[in-house]
Structure formats: C-alpha cells, structure tokens
XYZ file of C-alpha atoms in Angstrom:
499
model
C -26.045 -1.142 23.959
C -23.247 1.416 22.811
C -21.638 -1.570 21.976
C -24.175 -2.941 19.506
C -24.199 0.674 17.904
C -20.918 1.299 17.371
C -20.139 -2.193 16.106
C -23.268 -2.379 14.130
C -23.852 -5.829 15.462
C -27.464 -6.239 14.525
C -26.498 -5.136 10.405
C -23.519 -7.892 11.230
C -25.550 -10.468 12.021
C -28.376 -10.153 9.350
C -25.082 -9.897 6.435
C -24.125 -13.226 8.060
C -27.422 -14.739 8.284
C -29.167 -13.753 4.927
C -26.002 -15.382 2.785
C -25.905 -18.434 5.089
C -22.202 -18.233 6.127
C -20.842 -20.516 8.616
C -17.182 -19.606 8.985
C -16.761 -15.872 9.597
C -13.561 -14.290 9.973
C -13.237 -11.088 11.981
C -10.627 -8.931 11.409
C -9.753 -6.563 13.479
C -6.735 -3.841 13.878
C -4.730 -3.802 17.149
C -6.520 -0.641 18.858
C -9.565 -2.061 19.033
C -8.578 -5.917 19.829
C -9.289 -4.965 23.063
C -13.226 -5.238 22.084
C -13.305 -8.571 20.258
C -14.167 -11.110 22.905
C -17.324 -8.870 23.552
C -18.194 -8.596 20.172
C -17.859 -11.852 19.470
C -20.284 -12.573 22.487
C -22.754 -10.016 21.174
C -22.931 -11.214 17.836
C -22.960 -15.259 18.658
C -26.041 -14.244 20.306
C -27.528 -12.267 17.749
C -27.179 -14.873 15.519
C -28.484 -17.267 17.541
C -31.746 -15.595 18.143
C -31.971 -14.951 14.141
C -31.322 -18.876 13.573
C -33.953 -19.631 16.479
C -36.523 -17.249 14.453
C -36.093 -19.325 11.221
C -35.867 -22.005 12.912
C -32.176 -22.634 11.856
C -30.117 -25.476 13.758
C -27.058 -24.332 11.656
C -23.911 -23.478 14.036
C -21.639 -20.440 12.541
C -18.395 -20.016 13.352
C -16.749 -16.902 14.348
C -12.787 -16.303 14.239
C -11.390 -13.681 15.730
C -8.266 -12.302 13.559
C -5.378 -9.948 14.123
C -1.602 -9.278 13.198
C -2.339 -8.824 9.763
C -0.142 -9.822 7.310
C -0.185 -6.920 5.205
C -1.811 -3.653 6.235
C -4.601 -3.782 8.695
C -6.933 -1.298 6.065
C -6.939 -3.949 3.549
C -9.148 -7.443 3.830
C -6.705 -9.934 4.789
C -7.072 -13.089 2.533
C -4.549 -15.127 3.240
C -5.253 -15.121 7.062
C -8.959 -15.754 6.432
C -8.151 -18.566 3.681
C -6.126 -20.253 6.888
C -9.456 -21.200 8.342
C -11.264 -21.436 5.254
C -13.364 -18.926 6.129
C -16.542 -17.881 4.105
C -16.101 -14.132 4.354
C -14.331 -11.654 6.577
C -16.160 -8.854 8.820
C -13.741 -5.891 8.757
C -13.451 -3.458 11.518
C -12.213 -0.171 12.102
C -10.153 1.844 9.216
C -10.053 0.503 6.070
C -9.012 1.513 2.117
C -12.120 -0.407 0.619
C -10.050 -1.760 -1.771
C -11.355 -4.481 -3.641
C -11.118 -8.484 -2.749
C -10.077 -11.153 -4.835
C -11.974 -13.715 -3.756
C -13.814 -13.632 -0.837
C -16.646 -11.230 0.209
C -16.157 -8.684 2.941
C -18.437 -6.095 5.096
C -17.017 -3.191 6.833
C -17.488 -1.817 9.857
C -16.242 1.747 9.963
C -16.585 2.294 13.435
C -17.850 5.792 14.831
C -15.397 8.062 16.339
C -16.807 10.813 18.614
C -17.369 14.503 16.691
C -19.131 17.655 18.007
C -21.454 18.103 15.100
C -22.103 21.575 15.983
C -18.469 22.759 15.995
C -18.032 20.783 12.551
C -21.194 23.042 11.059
C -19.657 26.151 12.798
C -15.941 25.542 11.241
C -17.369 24.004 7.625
C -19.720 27.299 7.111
C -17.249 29.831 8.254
C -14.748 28.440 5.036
C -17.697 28.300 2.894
C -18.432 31.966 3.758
C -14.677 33.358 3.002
C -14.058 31.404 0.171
C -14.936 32.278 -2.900
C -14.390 28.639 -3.960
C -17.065 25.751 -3.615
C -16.747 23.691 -1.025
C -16.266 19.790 -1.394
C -16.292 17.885 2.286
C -14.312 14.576 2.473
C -14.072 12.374 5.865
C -12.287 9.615 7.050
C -14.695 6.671 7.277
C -15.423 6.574 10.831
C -17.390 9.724 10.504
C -19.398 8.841 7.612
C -22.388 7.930 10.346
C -22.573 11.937 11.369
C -22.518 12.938 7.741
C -25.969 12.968 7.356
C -26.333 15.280 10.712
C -23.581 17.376 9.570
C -25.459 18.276 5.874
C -28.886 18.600 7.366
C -27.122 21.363 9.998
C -25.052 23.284 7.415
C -28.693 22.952 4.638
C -30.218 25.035 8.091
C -27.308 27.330 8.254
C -27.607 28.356 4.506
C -31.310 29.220 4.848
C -30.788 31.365 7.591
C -27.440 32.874 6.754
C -27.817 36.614 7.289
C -25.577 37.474 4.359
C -27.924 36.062 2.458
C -25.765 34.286 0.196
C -25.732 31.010 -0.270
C -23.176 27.961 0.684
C -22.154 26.175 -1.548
C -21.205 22.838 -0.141
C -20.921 19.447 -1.485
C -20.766 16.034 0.332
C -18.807 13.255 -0.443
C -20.730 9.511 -0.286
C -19.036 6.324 1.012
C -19.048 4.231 -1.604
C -20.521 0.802 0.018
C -19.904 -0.977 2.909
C -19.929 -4.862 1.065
C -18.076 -5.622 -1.412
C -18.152 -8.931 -3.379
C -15.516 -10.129 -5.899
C -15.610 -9.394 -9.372
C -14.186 -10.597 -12.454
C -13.427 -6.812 -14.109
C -11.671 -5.264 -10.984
C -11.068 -1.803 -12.152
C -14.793 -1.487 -12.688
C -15.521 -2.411 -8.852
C -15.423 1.338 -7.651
C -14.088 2.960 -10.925
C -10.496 5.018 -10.561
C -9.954 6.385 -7.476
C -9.195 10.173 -8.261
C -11.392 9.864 -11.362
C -13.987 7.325 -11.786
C -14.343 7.849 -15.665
C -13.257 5.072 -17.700
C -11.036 7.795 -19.480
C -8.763 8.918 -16.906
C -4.920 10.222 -16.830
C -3.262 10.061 -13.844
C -6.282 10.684 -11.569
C -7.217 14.012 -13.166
C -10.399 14.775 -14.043
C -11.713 13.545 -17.559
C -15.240 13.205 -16.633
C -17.943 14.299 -13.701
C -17.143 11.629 -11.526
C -14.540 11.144 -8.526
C -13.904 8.331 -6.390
C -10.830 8.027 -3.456
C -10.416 6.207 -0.558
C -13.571 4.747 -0.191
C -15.573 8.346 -1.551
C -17.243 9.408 -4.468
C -19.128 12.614 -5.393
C -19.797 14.591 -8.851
C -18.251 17.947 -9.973
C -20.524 19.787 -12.307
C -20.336 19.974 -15.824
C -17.514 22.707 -16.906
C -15.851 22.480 -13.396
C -12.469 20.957 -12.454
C -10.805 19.362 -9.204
C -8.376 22.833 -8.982
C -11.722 24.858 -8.449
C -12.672 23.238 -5.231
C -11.740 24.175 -1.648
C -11.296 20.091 -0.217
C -12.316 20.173 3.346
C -11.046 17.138 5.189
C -13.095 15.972 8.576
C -10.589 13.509 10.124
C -6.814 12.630 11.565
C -3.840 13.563 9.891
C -3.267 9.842 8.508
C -2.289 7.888 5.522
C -6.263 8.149 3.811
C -5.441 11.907 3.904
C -2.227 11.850 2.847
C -3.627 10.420 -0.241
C -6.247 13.261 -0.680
C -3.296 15.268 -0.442
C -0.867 14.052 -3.339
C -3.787 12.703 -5.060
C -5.143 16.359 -5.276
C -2.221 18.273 -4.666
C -3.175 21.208 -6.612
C -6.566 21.938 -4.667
C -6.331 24.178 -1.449
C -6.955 22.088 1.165
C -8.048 22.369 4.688
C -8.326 19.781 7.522
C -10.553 20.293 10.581
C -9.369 17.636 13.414
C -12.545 16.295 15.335
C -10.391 14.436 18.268
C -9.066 17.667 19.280
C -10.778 20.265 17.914
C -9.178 22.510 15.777
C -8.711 23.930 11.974
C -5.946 23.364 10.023
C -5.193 25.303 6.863
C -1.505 24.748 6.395
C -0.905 21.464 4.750
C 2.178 22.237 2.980
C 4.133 19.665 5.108
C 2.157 16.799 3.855
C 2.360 18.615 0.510
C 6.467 18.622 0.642
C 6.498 14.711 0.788
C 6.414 15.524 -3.554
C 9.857 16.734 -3.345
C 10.857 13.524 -1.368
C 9.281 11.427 -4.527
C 10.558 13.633 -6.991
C 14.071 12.812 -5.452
C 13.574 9.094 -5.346
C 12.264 9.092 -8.981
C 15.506 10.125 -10.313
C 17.412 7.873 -8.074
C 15.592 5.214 -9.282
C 16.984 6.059 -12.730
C 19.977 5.417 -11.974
C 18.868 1.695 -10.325
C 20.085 -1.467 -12.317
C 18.579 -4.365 -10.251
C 15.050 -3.660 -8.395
C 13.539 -5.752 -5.861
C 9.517 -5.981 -6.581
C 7.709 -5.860 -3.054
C 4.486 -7.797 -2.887
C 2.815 -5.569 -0.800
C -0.820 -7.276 -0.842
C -2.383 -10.833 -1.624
C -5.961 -9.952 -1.089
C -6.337 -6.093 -3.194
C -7.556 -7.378 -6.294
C -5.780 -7.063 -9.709
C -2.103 -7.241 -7.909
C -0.873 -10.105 -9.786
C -1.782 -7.872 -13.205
C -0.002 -5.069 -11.889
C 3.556 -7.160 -10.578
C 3.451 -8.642 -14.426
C 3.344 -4.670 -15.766
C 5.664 -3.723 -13.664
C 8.219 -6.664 -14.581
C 7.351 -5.928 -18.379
C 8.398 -2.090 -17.288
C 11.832 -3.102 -16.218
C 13.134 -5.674 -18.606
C 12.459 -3.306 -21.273
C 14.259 -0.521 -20.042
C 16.820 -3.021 -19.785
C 17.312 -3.753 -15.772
C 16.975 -6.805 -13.629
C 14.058 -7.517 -11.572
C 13.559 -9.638 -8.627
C 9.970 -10.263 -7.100
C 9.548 -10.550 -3.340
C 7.459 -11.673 -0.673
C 8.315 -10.791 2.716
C 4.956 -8.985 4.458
C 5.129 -6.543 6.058
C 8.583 -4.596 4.608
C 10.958 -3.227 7.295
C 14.755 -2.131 7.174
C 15.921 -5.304 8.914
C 13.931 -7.362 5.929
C 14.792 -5.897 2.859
C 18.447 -4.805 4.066
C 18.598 -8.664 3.490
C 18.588 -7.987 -0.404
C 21.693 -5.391 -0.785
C 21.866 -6.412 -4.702
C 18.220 -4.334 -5.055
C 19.009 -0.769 -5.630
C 15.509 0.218 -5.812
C 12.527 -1.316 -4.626
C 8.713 -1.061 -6.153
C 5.524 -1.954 -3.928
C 3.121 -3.151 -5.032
C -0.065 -2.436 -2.212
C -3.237 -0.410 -1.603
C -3.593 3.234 -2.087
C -3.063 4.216 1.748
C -0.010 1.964 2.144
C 2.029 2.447 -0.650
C 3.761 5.294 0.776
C 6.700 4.639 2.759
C 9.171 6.549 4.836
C 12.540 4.847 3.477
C 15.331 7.347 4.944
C 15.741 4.123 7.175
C 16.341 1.622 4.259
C 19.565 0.762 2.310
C 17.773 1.009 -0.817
C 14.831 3.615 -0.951
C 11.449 2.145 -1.744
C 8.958 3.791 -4.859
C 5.369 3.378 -5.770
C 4.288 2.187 -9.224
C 3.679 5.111 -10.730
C 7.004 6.557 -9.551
C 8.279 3.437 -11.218
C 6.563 4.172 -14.758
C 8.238 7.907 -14.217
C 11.717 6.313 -13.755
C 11.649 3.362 -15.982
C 10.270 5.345 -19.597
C 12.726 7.109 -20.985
C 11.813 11.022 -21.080
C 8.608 10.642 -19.517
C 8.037 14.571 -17.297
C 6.335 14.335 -13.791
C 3.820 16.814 -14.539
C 2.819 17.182 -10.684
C -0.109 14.515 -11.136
C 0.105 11.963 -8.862
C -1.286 8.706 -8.800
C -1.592 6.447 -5.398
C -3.967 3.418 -7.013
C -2.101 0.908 -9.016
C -5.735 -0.403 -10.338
C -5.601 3.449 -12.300
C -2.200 2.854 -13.726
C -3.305 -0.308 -15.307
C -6.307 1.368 -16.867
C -4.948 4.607 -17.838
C -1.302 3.946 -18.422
C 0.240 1.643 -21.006
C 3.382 0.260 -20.419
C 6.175 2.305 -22.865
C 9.880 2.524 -22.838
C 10.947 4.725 -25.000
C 14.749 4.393 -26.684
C 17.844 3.302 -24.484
C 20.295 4.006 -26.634
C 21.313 7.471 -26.067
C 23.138 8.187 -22.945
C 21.489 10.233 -20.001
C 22.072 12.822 -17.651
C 22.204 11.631 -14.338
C 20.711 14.236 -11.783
C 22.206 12.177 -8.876
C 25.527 11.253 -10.449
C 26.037 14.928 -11.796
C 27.054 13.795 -15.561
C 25.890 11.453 -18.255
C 25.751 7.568 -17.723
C 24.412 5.001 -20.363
C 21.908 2.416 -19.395
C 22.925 -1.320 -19.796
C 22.219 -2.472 -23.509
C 19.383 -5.597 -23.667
C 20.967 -7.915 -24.926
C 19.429 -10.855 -22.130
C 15.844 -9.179 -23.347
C 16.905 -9.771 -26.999
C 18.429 -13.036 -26.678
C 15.768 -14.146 -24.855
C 13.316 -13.511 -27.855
C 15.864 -14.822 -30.774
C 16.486 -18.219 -28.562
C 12.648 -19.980 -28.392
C 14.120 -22.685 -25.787
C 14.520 -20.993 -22.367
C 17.447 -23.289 -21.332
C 19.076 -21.782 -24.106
C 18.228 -18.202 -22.688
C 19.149 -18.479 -19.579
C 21.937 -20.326 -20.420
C 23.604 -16.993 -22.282
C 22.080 -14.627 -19.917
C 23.882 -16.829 -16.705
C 27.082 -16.702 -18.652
C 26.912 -12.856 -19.102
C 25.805 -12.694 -15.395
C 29.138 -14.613 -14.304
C 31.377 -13.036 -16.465
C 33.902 -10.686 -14.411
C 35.755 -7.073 -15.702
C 39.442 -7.709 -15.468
C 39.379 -10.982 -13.304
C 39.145 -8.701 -10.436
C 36.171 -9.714 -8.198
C 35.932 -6.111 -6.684
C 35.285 -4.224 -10.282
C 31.460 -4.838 -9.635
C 30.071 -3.075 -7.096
C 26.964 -1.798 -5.727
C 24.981 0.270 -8.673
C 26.639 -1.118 -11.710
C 26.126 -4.947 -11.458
C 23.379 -6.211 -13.719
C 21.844 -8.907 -11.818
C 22.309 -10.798 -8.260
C 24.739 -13.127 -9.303
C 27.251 -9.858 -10.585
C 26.862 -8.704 -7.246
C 27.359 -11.736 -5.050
C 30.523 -12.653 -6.396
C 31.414 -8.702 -5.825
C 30.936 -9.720 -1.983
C 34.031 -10.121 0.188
C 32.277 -13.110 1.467
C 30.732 -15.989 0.064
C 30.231 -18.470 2.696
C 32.196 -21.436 3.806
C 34.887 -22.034 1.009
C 36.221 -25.798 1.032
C 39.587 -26.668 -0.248
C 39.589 -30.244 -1.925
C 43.643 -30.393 -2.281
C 44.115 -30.170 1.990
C 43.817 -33.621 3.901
C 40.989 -33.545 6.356
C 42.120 -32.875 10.117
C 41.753 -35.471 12.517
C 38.958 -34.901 14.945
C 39.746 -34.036 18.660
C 37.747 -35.547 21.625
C 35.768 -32.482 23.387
C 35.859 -31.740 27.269
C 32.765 -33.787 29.180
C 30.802 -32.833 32.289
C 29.321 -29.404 34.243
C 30.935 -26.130 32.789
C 31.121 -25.989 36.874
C 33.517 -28.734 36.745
C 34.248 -31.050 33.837
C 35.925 -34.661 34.424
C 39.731 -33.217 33.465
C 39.544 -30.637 35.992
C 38.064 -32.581 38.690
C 41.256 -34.933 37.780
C 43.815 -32.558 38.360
C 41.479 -31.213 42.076
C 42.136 -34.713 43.596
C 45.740 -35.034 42.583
C-alpha cells in the first residue's frame, strides 16, 4: 500500500488509461531502480482492472528505462523514441523542463519530513526577520506542503506576539506536461515569468524556477524576500542560489534535521564563473556541447549560440557526446572553451578536472559581446536567454585587455565571416576559409599552438603527430613468415628440443 502512495500508482494508471496509451516508458533514476519491477507489477494490474471496467481488451505496454542519456531530471526522448513509446512516466527528481515531442507525467516521489519541526524552524525565521518570508522545496516535498501551510496559518493565529507571519508558499507548477509549439510560453521564464524579463530579474509579479511559481506583490522585489529552502543541498538549489543570489537565503535540511543559514559556499561558485568568463575571452575555437535532445527549444538555442561566436569572430564546433566527462571531451584538445547547452539544474559543471573549462550560455553571451558587464544577475535557463537576450557583438576591432594574459591581445579579424557573405556559392567559401585554415606562420609547423590557432585544422597540423605517414619514394619490404603453434611451444622451438 505505501507503495501505491508513494508512487502514485492509481493517478499513473488513470493518466495512462484516459489518453489510451499503449507503449509507456518509465523512466526512472538509479536510486530508486531498485523499485521498478514492483511498480511495474502494481501498475500492470491497475491497469488491467481499469481496462476490465470499460471493458477494454487493449494490452499496454510498460518499459522500464534507466541509464539516461543525458541527465536523469530531464524526460529522456531519445531512449523513449527507441521503443516508440507513446509517453514517458517520470520518477523521482526532475527539472520539469519542457518536452519536445512526447508527453510526460511526473512522479515526484515523497521523501520523509517531520512536519512539525518544519513549522517550528519556518516560524521561528518568520518571527526574527523583519523580511517576508517566501518558502521554496525540492519537489519531493511538495505532497507535505499543504500540511506545512495549514500548521504555520495555526501558528500565526495563535502567536503570542501577536504579530503576524508573513509567509508565502511556492506552487509546483504541474505535474503533465504536453508539447507545445511556443516553448518559452510552456511555464514562462524561470526566475521571472513575465514576458518582459532581463536576466531573471523581476519585471513583473510573477516568478517561476525549477518547477515553482508564486507572486510577489505589487511594489515588492526578489531582494526583499527572506528564500527559505525545504530540501538537500543539490543542483535545484544551487540554482535558487545563483538564480537569486542577492536574496538572503536559508536552507532547512529535512533528512537530517537541521537549519542552515550560511550559504555563502554555494554563493562563491560566482567567483568560479566570473573566472571562466574571462577565460573564455581569450578562447579562439569552442566546442558546443549538446547537453539535451528532449528540453525543448535546444536546437534554437545551439543556432544562437553559433550566430554568437562567428560574429565575434571564433570557430565553433558542435558536439554530441552525452553525458560530458574529462576522458570525452579531453578527446577535442583544439576546443579551448566549451558551451552546454542543457537544463537549468545541469548546466553547471565542476571543470577543474577538464583540459578546457566548460561555460553556460549565458556565461557565453558575457564572453562573446564585446564590453558587455556581469552585473551579478545570473541566468541558469537557456529558454530565458532566447526570450530576453538578443544576440549582439559589439566592435572587434580595437584590441583588449586580457585579465588572464595580463596585457592587451587583439581578437582574430572575420574575414571567413565576411567572405562567406561576399561569396553566395559555399564551395567557394569554404574553399578560401580551408586555404586560410592550412596556411602555416613561417613554414614552421610548431608556430601554432594551443590558444592562437583559428580552427581544428590550424591546430592538427600544430600536433607532433599525425598518424601513420607513408613514404611513396621507399620500395615496399618483403613480408616475413610469422612463428606458428602454442606460445607454450611453437613448431621452431619444438625443432631445435628434438635435435
């Protein structure tokens, strides 16, 4: 029965029943693969006492999925598109980003939290703050939400102070989502719903992140709220974090009980990103990651961002590898830079390991536009650049100063770009830009190196080795009969034994 609960098999089965689906693909993450075979069992029979009801001889097929290719929070497509599935169930934590093409219900889950202690540590902020209160909660608490408000409504009635709390919830957004042609008006922005947004600040009433909306009233900004957090320290609060950075923020950890008010370690990742936007400057050939198949509006986003670059006069290279690692893209030494392109919640990553360190989209935007300022917004959803962010490069001309290289360097002239728009036949383009490619300083192969070739080819022939090189003036050699037999013993040696 807990089973059926936490799994919401019953709300499952009706989804699956009421839209007539007969290939259903259930994804799952690897902590709780452990529980697929019984809820596969559970909801087979579910749905065969709903088709028995209506009288329904239809069979429906149910496919259990895991070892995602992307990240496990976001609906995985492809996988489901193997076995032509109809839609996917989704279990456990998830970004709700939005699908492309088929439709999805979630399943949140719902972790175990002492409601009590929640009320207890949510009023005693709310008391010495000054501030308004907005509560936000990772996804597999959203069930006790309802509890949690109805608890903290009692505690404000009866609060002996007799002021009273002011405390705001946040609302899960849905828990089905269908595809849609206009994909940034799915959910709205996350950070700021409002249709005029600037890099997630506020420009309207309405926020939406990770899944969560709520309101702020009229004459009241983001900065004026005291963010309360109800979950793990993960990647869906990380984003609350940078997303938000300027609100004081507290976290209160329901697995083991305790408040958290110091988040200034999540809070120094900025300086990390502030440090890989400038280095990015100084990139000349960056490797696009394709970082999701199934978020929708990717494809829109990999275009902008290969618009970005060949304007500001650099090479790009578009990739598709899965899941990136240091072993995968240390396969691509050429890239100085890399951009991916994924979900809010994995977007972020940790690239002291990598040759070449890896940047978000916006971080991109910062580093590719000439005398754009970080102004300490920060933007995780790529779906908000593309509404709220127009792609400009500003002039190349003038030389810059290079906070990493201490002095100031000039950016490669565009010459490809504007020979690609004089020459209308691209044979004729790529023809000039090849040449340009395989033209070497000096003769000397080692005058390119890493950071100032222009494109793959510069840096390949820069390599000390370029395969196996065959010389047509030497006369082949003649070929040798091997040894024959056991490595214990071959023939010649047993030979030699008997004499």
């Amino acid at each position: 029965m807990e089973l059926e609960t936490n799994y919401e098999i019953a709300s499952t089965a009706d989804f699956i029943h009421t839209r007539n689906f007969t290939r259903v693909a259930l994804q799952f993450p690897d902590n709780l693969l452990k529980d697929s075979v019984r809820i596969v069992r559970a909801l087979s029979a579910k749905l065969r006492s709903l088709r028995d009801s209506d009288g329904d001889n239809k069979d429906v097929g149910l496919f259990v999925m895991a070892d995602t290719t992307y990240g496990s929070c976001c609906v995985d497509e492809v996988g489901a598109s193997h076995i032509d599935a109809d839609c996917v169930i989704h279990y456990g934590h998830t970004c709700l980003s939005p699908t492309t093409k088929l439709p999805a219900f979630f399943v949140f889950g719902k972790a175990s939290i002492s409601k009590s202690k929640c009320v207890e540590n949510v009023s005693k902020h709310a008391l010495t703050n000054d501030k308004p209160v907005l509560v936000l909660y990772g996804l597999e608490y959203a069930y006790a939400i309802s509890h949690i408000r109805v608890a903290l409504t009692e505690a404000s009635t009866s609060c002996v102070s007799g002021s009273k709390l002011d405390i705001n919830f946040a609302s899960v957004i849905c828990s089905v989502i269908d595809p849609a042609e206009d994909h940034k008006s799915i959910h709205g922005s996350a950070g700021d719903s409002t249709t005029n947004g600037s890099f997630g600040k506020e420009a309207g009433t309405r926020y939406a992140i990770g899944g969560l909306n709520w309101n702020i009233p009229e004459g009241h900004k983001m900065e004026d709220c005291l963010l309360f957090w109800i979950g793990s320290d993960n990647s869906a609060f990380a984003n609350v974090v940078l997303t938000f950075n300027g609100c004081e923020i507290v976290r209160y950890d329901a697995t083991e009980d305790y408040l958290v008010t110091d988040v200034s370690q999540q809070l120094r990742i900025l300086k990390r990103r502030y440090y890989l936007v400038e280095k990015a400057k100084d990139a000349n050939i960056i490797g696009i990651l394709v970082g999701t198949l199934g978020v929708a509006g990717y494809l829109d986003m990999i275009h902008q961002m290969r618009e970005l670059i060949t304007r500001a006069g650099k090479k790009a290279y578009t990739l598709v590898m899965g899941r990136p690692n240091p072993a995968k893209l240390a396969n691509f030494p050429e890239c100085d830079v890399f951009i991916t392109v994924s979900c809010a919640q994995t977007a972020l990553l940790d690239s002291k390991e990598f040759f070449s360190p890896v940047i978000t989209p916006f971080e991109a935007m910062l580093a590719f536009n000439r005398g754009s300022q970080w102004t300490g917004a920060y933007v995780m959803e790529f779906r908000d650049l593309m509404s709220s962010l127009p792609v400009e490069v500003r002039n190349q001309s003038e030389a810059r100063f290079s906070l990493i290289k201490g002095g100031y360097i000039e950016d490669f002239d565009q010459q490809d770009t504007v020979i690609g728009k004089e020459n209308k036949e691209g044979a004729l383009a790529l023809a000039n830009a090849t040449e340009k490619a395989l033209k070497l300083n000096d003769g000397n192969l080692n005058s390119i190196i890493k950071g100032t070739a222009k494109s793959g080819a510069e840096f390949f022939l820069s390599r000390s080795y370029h395969g196996l090189e065959i010389n047509g003036d030497s006369s082949p050699e003649p070929y040798v009969i091997g040894r024959s037999g056991k490595a214990s013993g071959y023939e010649d040696e047993k030979i030699k034994q008997e004499r």
